[in-house]
């Protein structure tokens, strides 16, 4: 076994603290990765605190991983030692079901192996995430990273990037459309960048008036404060598409009313409480509500290549791992600009 160090929570009330554990020995298609950076996703908080009632402990969170290949199994041909490499939210899937064949491994019918708080395909070995020095991942679930990029700013693309890129692509967001993004955090800021890059007119809905200037710099054309109901109502029936990235409980009906006839709202945020849906908002204008979960491996690579080509990177605040508990508290106050990224060299200090 390979010794690894990281930060873990031991139960839902616990703070993250140093943790030693083991990674598996390399199988023929495996890669040993030295983790350089790991982004901090709100899903890490939801799961560390068992907010989705699906947590296993000890848990090493982290699924926005950029690192360097340290060692490869005998049959690895996609990567060589020294290459840069990315790992996102998944590390394996059954590879045989319809979803796996379609390249949407996140929906694997037997259950994908997520990067942490999940099990390998043997259904019994727990997975541990990226708040750690090393990880072992099969090459099929490893992504290529262009060496010219600022690696710390690439890391959050592995979740925040793909989770927003995928639905915007799926629903063909493009020039001439009026698109709304709800919430300006890790996902929201990438949604603005992608929707702007795809040519849409982008409106941010935020609860934080102080984020207005930043939103405009990130590519938004307009910022609406969601508590200002009078101004919100002036936009009724005007949006083609709205992407909701909010982590906390909130009223989705407020946004449904803003969609045109046949407009689409896609939810990617996962608040703890079920959303209340006023069905009249769907019925009287043939509107649609959908959801989206990260993206498949091929689409994640496509997104990374798109970002490299168009120089799209995340806006981040780099932190040493020792500040992770503080970062969680700040995210819970919506005080994040716009993704915390852990510099993993701090683990050695
Ligand atoms: P984040 O960085 O903490 O940002 C969330 C933003 O939502 C906040 O900055 C705030 O923006 C807004 N917000 C928070 N609580 C709110 C409330 N009660 N009412 C209204 N607005 C609120 O979080 P994130 O990492 O972007 O993740 C967002 C959500 O997506 C989480 O639930 C996460 O688990 C989920 N997620 C889903 C997927 C997927 O595949 N579907 C993947 C990754 C993450 P303002 O200050 O602008 O209002
Ligand atoms: Zn995530
Ligand atoms: Zn499958």
CSV table of C-alpha atoms and ligand atoms in Angstrom, one decimal:
chain,number,residue,atom,x,y,z
A,1,UNK,CA,0.0,0.0,0.0
A,2,UNK,CA,1.1,3.6,-0.6
A,3,UNK,CA,1.1,5.9,2.5
A,4,UNK,CA,-0.9,9.1,2.1
A,5,UNK,CA,-1.4,12.2,4.2
A,6,UNK,CA,-4.4,14.5,4.1
A,7,UNK,CA,-7.1,16.3,6.0
A,8,UNK,CA,-10.3,14.4,7.0
A,9,UNK,CA,-13.5,14.8,9.0
A,10,UNK,CA,-14.2,11.9,11.4
A,11,UNK,CA,-17.9,12.7,11.9
A,12,UNK,CA,-20.5,15.3,10.8
A,13,UNK,CA,-19.7,17.7,13.6
A,14,UNK,CA,-15.9,17.5,13.2
A,15,UNK,CA,-13.5,20.1,11.9
A,16,UNK,CA,-11.0,18.9,9.2
A,17,UNK,CA,-7.7,17.8,10.7
A,18,UNK,CA,-4.6,15.9,9.7
A,19,UNK,CA,-5.2,12.2,8.7
A,20,UNK,CA,-3.0,9.4,7.6
A,21,UNK,CA,-4.3,6.6,5.3
A,22,UNK,CA,-3.3,4.3,2.5
A,23,UNK,CA,-3.8,4.4,-1.3
A,24,UNK,CA,-3.9,1.2,-3.3
A,25,UNK,CA,-0.8,-0.2,-5.0
A,26,UNK,CA,-0.8,0.6,-8.7
A,27,UNK,CA,-2.7,-1.8,-11.0
A,28,UNK,CA,-1.7,-1.9,-14.6
A,29,UNK,CA,-3.9,1.0,-15.7
A,30,UNK,CA,-3.3,3.1,-12.6
A,31,UNK,CA,-1.5,6.4,-12.1
A,32,UNK,CA,0.1,7.6,-8.9
A,33,UNK,CA,-0.5,11.4,-8.8
A,34,UNK,CA,1.2,13.9,-6.6
A,35,UNK,CA,-1.5,16.4,-5.9
A,36,UNK,CA,-0.4,20.1,-6.4
A,37,UNK,CA,-3.8,21.9,-6.0
A,38,UNK,CA,-7.3,21.0,-4.9
A,39,UNK,CA,-10.3,23.3,-5.2
A,40,UNK,CA,-12.9,23.5,-2.4
A,41,UNK,CA,-16.4,22.8,-3.6
A,42,UNK,CA,-19.6,23.5,-1.6
A,43,UNK,CA,-20.4,19.8,-2.1
A,44,UNK,CA,-17.4,19.2,0.2
A,45,UNK,CA,-19.1,21.1,3.0
A,46,UNK,CA,-22.5,19.4,2.3
A,47,UNK,CA,-20.9,16.0,2.6
A,48,UNK,CA,-18.4,16.7,5.4
A,49,UNK,CA,-21.4,17.8,7.4
A,50,UNK,CA,-23.7,15.0,6.2
A,51,UNK,CA,-26.2,17.5,4.8
A,52,UNK,CA,-27.3,15.0,2.2
A,53,UNK,CA,-27.6,12.1,4.7
A,54,UNK,CA,-25.2,10.0,2.7
A,55,UNK,CA,-21.8,10.5,4.4
A,56,UNK,CA,-19.3,7.9,5.4
A,57,UNK,CA,-16.4,8.7,7.8
A,58,UNK,CA,-13.5,9.2,8.0
A,59,UNK,CA,-13.9,11.4,4.9
A,60,UNK,CA,-11.2,13.1,2.9
A,61,UNK,CA,-13.1,15.6,0.7
A,62,UNK,CA,-11.8,17.2,-2.5
A,63,UNK,CA,-12.7,16.5,-6.2
A,64,UNK,CA,-11.0,19.4,-8.1
A,65,UNK,CA,-7.6,17.9,-8.3
A,66,UNK,CA,-4.6,19.0,-10.4
A,67,UNK,CA,-1.3,17.1,-10.0
A,68,UNK,CA,1.7,15.6,-11.6
A,69,UNK,CA,2.2,12.0,-12.6
A,70,UNK,CA,4.7,10.3,-10.2
A,71,UNK,CA,4.5,6.7,-11.4
A,72,UNK,CA,2.5,4.7,-13.9
A,73,UNK,CA,1.2,1.1,-14.2
A,74,UNK,CA,2.6,-1.2,-16.9
A,75,UNK,CA,-0.2,-0.6,-19.3
A,76,UNK,CA,-0.8,3.1,-19.0
A,77,UNK,CA,-0.4,4.8,-22.4
A,78,UNK,CA,-2.3,8.1,-22.0
A,79,UNK,CA,0.3,9.6,-19.6
A,80,UNK,CA,3.9,9.5,-18.7
A,81,UNK,CA,5.8,10.3,-15.5
A,82,UNK,CA,6.1,14.1,-15.1
A,83,UNK,CA,2.9,14.9,-17.0
A,84,UNK,CA,0.3,17.2,-15.6
A,85,UNK,CA,-3.0,15.5,-14.8
A,86,UNK,CA,-6.5,16.4,-13.5
A,87,UNK,CA,-9.0,14.3,-11.6
A,88,UNK,CA,-12.6,15.5,-11.1
A,89,UNK,CA,-15.6,14.1,-9.3
A,90,UNK,CA,-15.3,10.5,-10.5
A,91,UNK,CA,-12.6,7.8,-10.3
A,92,UNK,CA,-14.4,4.8,-11.9
A,93,UNK,CA,-17.7,3.4,-13.2
A,94,UNK,CA,-18.9,-0.1,-14.4
A,95,UNK,CA,-17.8,0.7,-18.0
A,96,UNK,CA,-20.5,-1.7,-19.3
A,97,UNK,CA,-23.9,-0.1,-18.9
A,98,UNK,CA,-25.6,2.1,-21.4
A,99,UNK,CA,-24.6,5.3,-19.6
A,100,UNK,CA,-21.0,4.3,-19.5
A,101,UNK,CA,-21.1,3.5,-23.2
A,102,UNK,CA,-22.7,6.8,-23.9
A,103,UNK,CA,-19.9,8.6,-22.1
A,104,UNK,CA,-22.1,9.8,-19.2
A,105,UNK,CA,-20.3,7.8,-16.6
A,106,UNK,CA,-21.7,10.0,-13.8
A,107,UNK,CA,-25.1,8.3,-14.4
A,108,UNK,CA,-23.6,4.7,-14.4
A,109,UNK,CA,-26.4,2.3,-13.7
A,110,UNK,CA,-24.3,0.3,-11.3
A,111,UNK,CA,-23.2,3.5,-9.6
A,112,UNK,CA,-20.1,5.6,-10.4
A,113,UNK,CA,-17.3,5.6,-8.0
A,114,UNK,CA,-17.1,9.2,-6.9
A,115,UNK,CA,-13.7,10.6,-5.8
A,116,UNK,CA,-14.6,10.6,-2.1
A,117,UNK,CA,-17.4,9.5,0.2
A,118,UNK,CA,-18.0,6.7,-2.2
A,119,UNK,CA,-16.7,3.2,-3.0
A,120,UNK,CA,-14.6,1.7,-5.6
A,121,UNK,CA,-16.3,-0.7,-8.1
A,122,UNK,CA,-15.7,-3.6,-5.6
A,123,UNK,CA,-18.4,-1.7,-3.6
A,124,UNK,CA,-16.4,-2.0,-0.4
A,125,UNK,CA,-13.2,0.0,-0.7
A,126,UNK,CA,-13.8,3.6,0.4
A,127,UNK,CA,-12.6,6.4,-1.8
A,128,UNK,CA,-10.6,9.3,-0.4
A,129,UNK,CA,-10.4,12.7,-2.1
A,130,UNK,CA,-8.0,15.4,-3.0
A,131,UNK,CA,-7.3,17.2,0.3
A,132,UNK,CA,-4.2,14.9,0.4
A,133,UNK,CA,-0.7,14.5,-1.0
A,134,UNK,CA,-1.2,11.5,-3.3
A,135,UNK,CA,-4.0,9.8,-5.2
A,136,UNK,CA,-4.1,6.6,-7.3
A,137,UNK,CA,-6.5,6.8,-10.3
A,138,UNK,CA,-7.2,4.7,-13.4
A,139,UNK,CA,-6.0,6.5,-16.5
A,140,UNK,CA,-9.5,6.3,-18.0
A,141,UNK,CA,-10.7,8.8,-15.4
A,142,UNK,CA,-7.7,11.1,-15.6
A,143,UNK,CA,-7.7,14.3,-17.6
A,144,UNK,CA,-5.0,16.0,-19.6
A,145,UNK,CA,-4.0,19.5,-18.5
A,146,UNK,CA,-2.3,22.0,-20.8
A,147,UNK,CA,1.1,22.9,-19.2
A,148,UNK,CA,0.9,26.5,-20.2
A,149,UNK,CA,-2.0,27.2,-17.7
A,150,UNK,CA,-1.9,28.6,-14.2
A,151,UNK,CA,-2.5,25.2,-12.4
A,152,UNK,CA,-4.1,26.5,-9.3
A,153,UNK,CA,-6.7,28.3,-11.4
A,154,UNK,CA,-7.3,25.2,-13.5
A,155,UNK,CA,-8.2,23.0,-10.5
A,156,UNK,CA,-11.8,24.2,-10.0
A,157,UNK,CA,-12.6,23.5,-13.6
A,158,UNK,CA,-12.7,19.8,-12.7
A,159,UNK,CA,-16.0,20.3,-10.8
A,160,UNK,CA,-17.2,23.9,-10.9
A,161,UNK,CA,-16.2,24.2,-14.6
A,162,UNK,CA,-17.7,21.0,-16.0
A,163,UNK,CA,-20.9,21.3,-13.9
A,164,UNK,CA,-21.7,24.6,-15.5
A,165,UNK,CA,-20.2,23.9,-19.0
A,166,UNK,CA,-22.2,20.7,-19.4
A,167,UNK,CA,-25.8,22.1,-19.0
A,168,UNK,CA,-25.0,25.3,-21.0
A,169,UNK,CA,-23.8,23.0,-23.9
A,170,UNK,CA,-26.6,20.5,-23.4
A,171,UNK,CA,-29.3,23.2,-23.8
A,172,UNK,CA,-27.3,25.0,-26.6
A,173,UNK,CA,-26.9,28.3,-24.9
A,174,UNK,CA,-25.6,30.7,-27.6
A,175,UNK,CA,-25.7,34.2,-29.1
A,176,UNK,CA,-29.0,36.0,-29.1
A,177,UNK,CA,-30.2,34.3,-25.9
A,178,UNK,CA,-30.9,35.9,-22.6
A,179,UNK,CA,-29.4,33.7,-19.9
A,180,UNK,CA,-29.6,34.0,-16.1
A,181,UNK,CA,-27.2,32.6,-13.5
A,182,UNK,CA,-28.4,32.3,-9.9
A,183,UNK,CA,-25.7,32.7,-7.2
A,184,UNK,CA,-22.2,34.0,-7.6
A,185,UNK,CA,-19.9,31.4,-6.0
A,186,UNK,CA,-17.6,28.8,-7.4
A,187,UNK,CA,-20.1,27.4,-9.9
A,188,UNK,CA,-21.8,30.7,-10.6
A,189,UNK,CA,-18.7,32.5,-11.6
A,190,UNK,CA,-17.8,29.8,-14.1
A,191,UNK,CA,-21.4,29.8,-15.4
A,192,UNK,CA,-21.0,33.5,-16.2
A,193,UNK,CA,-17.7,33.0,-17.9
A,194,UNK,CA,-19.0,30.1,-20.1
A,195,UNK,CA,-22.3,31.7,-21.0
A,196,UNK,CA,-20.5,34.9,-21.9
A,197,UNK,CA,-18.0,33.0,-24.0
A,198,UNK,CA,-20.8,31.2,-25.8
A,199,UNK,CA,-22.2,34.6,-26.8
A,200,UNK,CA,-25.3,34.9,-24.6
A,201,UNK,CA,-26.5,38.0,-22.9
A,202,UNK,CA,-25.8,37.1,-19.2
A,203,UNK,CA,-27.7,38.3,-16.1
A,204,UNK,CA,-26.5,37.4,-12.6
A,205,UNK,CA,-29.1,37.0,-9.8
A,206,UNK,CA,-27.4,37.5,-6.5
A,207,UNK,CA,-28.2,38.0,-2.8
A,208,UNK,CA,-24.9,40.0,-2.4
A,209,UNK,CA,-25.0,43.5,-3.8
A,210,UNK,CA,-21.3,43.8,-3.2
A,211,UNK,CA,-20.6,41.3,-5.9
A,212,UNK,CA,-22.0,43.5,-8.7
A,213,UNK,CA,-18.7,45.0,-10.0
A,214,UNK,CA,-17.0,41.6,-10.0
A,215,UNK,CA,-19.9,40.0,-11.9
A,216,UNK,CA,-19.6,42.6,-14.6
A,217,UNK,CA,-15.9,42.0,-14.9
A,218,UNK,CA,-16.5,38.2,-15.1
A,219,UNK,CA,-18.7,38.7,-18.1
A,220,UNK,CA,-22.2,39.4,-16.9
A,221,UNK,CA,-24.1,42.1,-18.8
A,222,UNK,CA,-26.5,42.8,-16.0
A,223,UNK,CA,-26.8,42.1,-12.3
A,224,UNK,CA,-30.1,41.8,-10.4
A,225,UNK,CA,-30.4,41.7,-6.7
A,226,UNK,CA,-32.8,38.8,-6.1
A,227,UNK,CA,-34.4,40.5,-3.0
A,228,UNK,CA,-35.4,43.5,-5.1
A,229,UNK,CA,-38.7,42.0,-6.2
A,230,UNK,CA,-39.9,45.1,-8.1
A,231,UNK,CA,-36.9,45.1,-10.4
A,232,UNK,CA,-37.0,41.3,-10.8
A,233,UNK,CA,-40.7,41.5,-11.9
A,234,UNK,CA,-39.7,43.9,-14.7
A,235,UNK,CA,-37.9,40.9,-16.3
A,236,UNK,CA,-40.9,38.6,-16.3
A,237,UNK,CA,-41.1,36.2,-19.2
A,238,UNK,CA,-37.8,37.4,-20.8
A,239,UNK,CA,-35.2,34.7,-20.2
A,240,UNK,CA,-34.5,31.7,-22.5
A,241,UNK,CA,-32.5,29.8,-19.9
A,242,UNK,CA,-31.6,30.1,-16.2
A,243,UNK,CA,-28.9,28.1,-14.4
A,244,UNK,CA,-29.4,27.9,-10.6
A,245,UNK,CA,-26.1,27.3,-8.7
A,246,UNK,CA,-27.4,28.1,-5.2
A,247,UNK,CA,-26.2,26.0,-2.3
A,248,UNK,CA,-28.8,27.1,0.3
A,249,UNK,CA,-32.6,26.8,0.4
A,250,UNK,CA,-34.4,29.4,-1.7
A,251,UNK,CA,-37.5,29.9,-3.8
A,252,UNK,CA,-37.1,28.7,-7.4
A,253,UNK,CA,-40.5,30.1,-8.4
A,254,UNK,CA,-39.1,33.6,-8.3
A,255,UNK,CA,-36.9,32.6,-11.3
A,256,UNK,CA,-39.4,30.4,-13.1
A,257,UNK,CA,-41.6,33.5,-13.6
A,258,UNK,CA,-38.7,35.2,-15.5
A,259,UNK,CA,-38.6,32.5,-18.2
A,260,UNK,CA,-40.2,33.0,-21.5
A,261,UNK,CA,-42.7,30.5,-22.8
A,262,UNK,CA,-40.9,27.1,-23.2
A,263,UNK,CA,-37.9,28.6,-21.3
A,264,UNK,CA,-35.7,26.2,-19.3
A,265,UNK,CA,-34.4,26.4,-15.8
A,266,UNK,CA,-31.6,23.9,-14.9
A,267,UNK,CA,-30.8,23.3,-11.2
A,268,UNK,CA,-27.3,22.3,-10.3
A,269,UNK,CA,-27.2,23.5,-6.7
A,270,UNK,CA,-28.2,20.9,-4.1
A,271,UNK,CA,-29.8,22.6,-1.1
A,272,UNK,CA,-30.8,20.4,1.8
A,273,UNK,CA,-34.5,21.0,1.7
A,274,UNK,CA,-36.7,19.9,-1.3
A,275,UNK,CA,-37.7,22.8,-3.5
A,276,UNK,CA,-41.3,24.0,-3.6
A,277,UNK,CA,-42.7,24.1,-7.1
A,278,UNK,CA,-45.7,26.2,-8.0
A,279,UNK,CA,-46.8,24.1,-11.0
A,280,UNK,CA,-48.7,27.1,-12.5
A,281,UNK,CA,-45.3,28.5,-13.4
A,282,UNK,CA,-44.8,25.5,-15.7
A,283,UNK,CA,-48.3,25.0,-16.9
A,284,UNK,CA,-49.2,28.5,-18.1
A,285,UNK,CA,-46.0,28.9,-20.2
A,286,UNK,CA,-44.8,25.4,-21.0
A,287,UNK,CA,-41.7,26.0,-19.0
A,288,UNK,CA,-39.3,23.2,-18.1
A,289,UNK,CA,-37.2,22.5,-15.0
A,290,UNK,CA,-34.3,20.1,-15.3
A,291,UNK,CA,-31.2,19.1,-13.4
A,292,UNK,CA,-27.6,18.3,-14.3
A,293,UNK,CA,-24.8,16.4,-12.7
A,294,UNK,CA,-21.1,17.2,-13.4
A,295,UNK,CA,-20.2,15.8,-16.9
A,296,UNK,CA,-18.8,12.6,-18.4
A,297,UNK,CA,-15.0,12.1,-18.8
A,298,UNK,CA,-15.0,13.0,-22.5
A,299,UNK,CA,-17.0,16.1,-22.0
A,300,UNK,CA,-14.7,17.2,-19.1
A,301,UNK,CA,-11.7,16.8,-21.4
A,302,UNK,CA,-13.6,18.9,-24.0
A,303,UNK,CA,-14.3,21.6,-21.4
A,304,UNK,CA,-10.6,21.6,-20.3
A,305,UNK,CA,-9.5,21.9,-23.9
A,306,UNK,CA,-12.0,24.7,-24.6
A,307,UNK,CA,-10.7,26.6,-21.5
A,308,UNK,CA,-7.1,26.2,-22.7
A,309,UNK,CA,-8.0,27.5,-26.1
A,310,UNK,CA,-10.0,30.4,-24.9
A,311,UNK,CA,-7.9,31.2,-21.8
A,312,UNK,CA,-10.8,30.6,-19.4
A,313,UNK,CA,-9.6,30.1,-15.8
A,314,UNK,CA,-11.2,30.2,-12.4
A,315,UNK,CA,-10.8,33.3,-10.1
A,316,UNK,CA,-9.4,31.9,-6.9
A,317,UNK,CA,-8.1,32.6,-3.5
A,318,UNK,CA,-5.3,30.2,-2.7
A,319,UNK,CA,-5.1,28.9,0.8
A,320,UNK,CA,-2.8,26.6,2.8
A,321,UNK,CA,-4.6,23.4,4.0
A,322,UNK,CA,-4.4,24.7,7.6
A,323,UNK,CA,-7.0,27.4,6.6
A,324,UNK,CA,-9.6,24.9,5.3
A,325,UNK,CA,-12.0,25.2,8.3
A,326,UNK,CA,-12.0,28.9,8.0
A,327,UNK,CA,-12.6,28.7,4.2
A,328,UNK,CA,-15.7,26.5,4.9
A,329,UNK,CA,-17.1,29.2,7.3
A,330,UNK,CA,-16.5,31.9,4.8
A,331,UNK,CA,-18.2,30.0,2.0
A,332,UNK,CA,-21.2,29.5,4.2
A,333,UNK,CA,-21.4,33.3,4.5
A,334,UNK,CA,-21.2,33.6,0.6
A,335,UNK,CA,-17.8,35.2,1.2
A,336,UNK,CA,-15.8,33.5,-1.6
A,337,UNK,CA,-14.0,35.1,-4.5
A,338,UNK,CA,-14.8,32.9,-6.2
A,339,UNK,CA,-13.2,29.6,-5.3
A,340,UNK,CA,-10.8,28.6,-2.6
A,341,UNK,CA,-8.0,26.4,-3.9
A,342,UNK,CA,-5.7,24.5,-1.5
A,343,UNK,CA,-1.9,24.7,-2.3
A,344,UNK,CA,-1.1,21.2,-1.3
A,345,UNK,CA,2.6,21.9,-0.7
A,346,UNK,CA,1.3,23.4,2.6
A,347,UNK,CA,0.7,19.8,3.8
A,348,UNK,CA,4.4,19.3,4.3
A,349,UNK,CA,4.7,22.4,6.7
B,1,LIG,P1,-20.5,28.4,-3.3
B,1,LIG,O1,-19.2,28.7,-3.9
B,1,LIG,O2,-20.6,28.4,-1.8
B,1,LIG,O3,-21.6,29.4,-3.9
B,1,LIG,C1,-23.0,29.4,-3.7
B,1,LIG,C2,-23.6,30.7,-3.9
B,1,LIG,O4,-25.0,30.6,-3.8
B,1,LIG,C3,-23.2,31.7,-2.8
B,1,LIG,O5,-22.0,32.4,-3.0
B,1,LIG,C4,-24.4,32.7,-2.9
B,1,LIG,O6,-24.2,33.6,-4.0
B,1,LIG,C5,-25.6,31.8,-3.2
B,1,LIG,N1,-26.3,31.4,-2.0
B,1,LIG,C6,-25.9,30.6,-1.0
B,1,LIG,N2,-26.9,30.4,-0.1
B,1,LIG,C7,-28.0,31.0,-0.6
B,1,LIG,C8,-29.4,31.1,-0.2
B,1,LIG,N3,-29.8,30.6,0.9
B,1,LIG,N4,-30.2,31.8,-1.0
B,1,LIG,C9,-29.8,32.4,-2.1
B,1,LIG,N5,-28.5,32.4,-2.5
B,1,LIG,C10,-27.6,31.7,-1.8
B,1,LIG,O7,-21.0,27.0,-3.8
B,1,LIG,P2,-20.6,26.1,-5.1
B,1,LIG,O8,-19.4,25.4,-4.8
B,1,LIG,O9,-20.7,27.0,-6.3
B,1,LIG,O10,-21.8,25.0,-5.2
B,1,LIG,C11,-23.1,25.5,-5.3
B,1,LIG,C12,-24.1,24.3,-5.2
B,1,LIG,O11,-23.9,23.4,-6.3
B,1,LIG,C13,-23.8,23.4,-4.0
B,1,LIG,O12,-25.1,23.0,-3.5
B,1,LIG,C14,-23.1,22.2,-4.5
B,1,LIG,O13,-23.2,21.1,-3.7
B,1,LIG,C15,-23.7,22.1,-5.8
B,1,LIG,N6,-22.9,21.3,-6.8
B,1,LIG,C16,-23.6,20.6,-7.7
B,1,LIG,C17,-23.0,19.9,-8.7
B,1,LIG,C18,-23.7,19.1,-9.7
B,1,LIG,O14,-23.1,18.3,-10.4
B,1,LIG,N7,-25.0,19.3,-9.8
B,1,LIG,C19,-21.6,20.0,-8.8
B,1,LIG,C20,-20.9,20.8,-7.9
B,1,LIG,C21,-21.6,21.5,-6.9
B,1,LIG,P3,-24.7,35.1,-3.9
B,1,LIG,O15,-23.8,35.7,-2.9
B,1,LIG,O16,-24.4,35.6,-5.3
B,1,LIG,O17,-26.2,35.2,-3.7
B,2,LIG,ZN1,-17.9,19.8,-6.7
B,3,LIG,ZN1,-21.9,1.9,-15.9
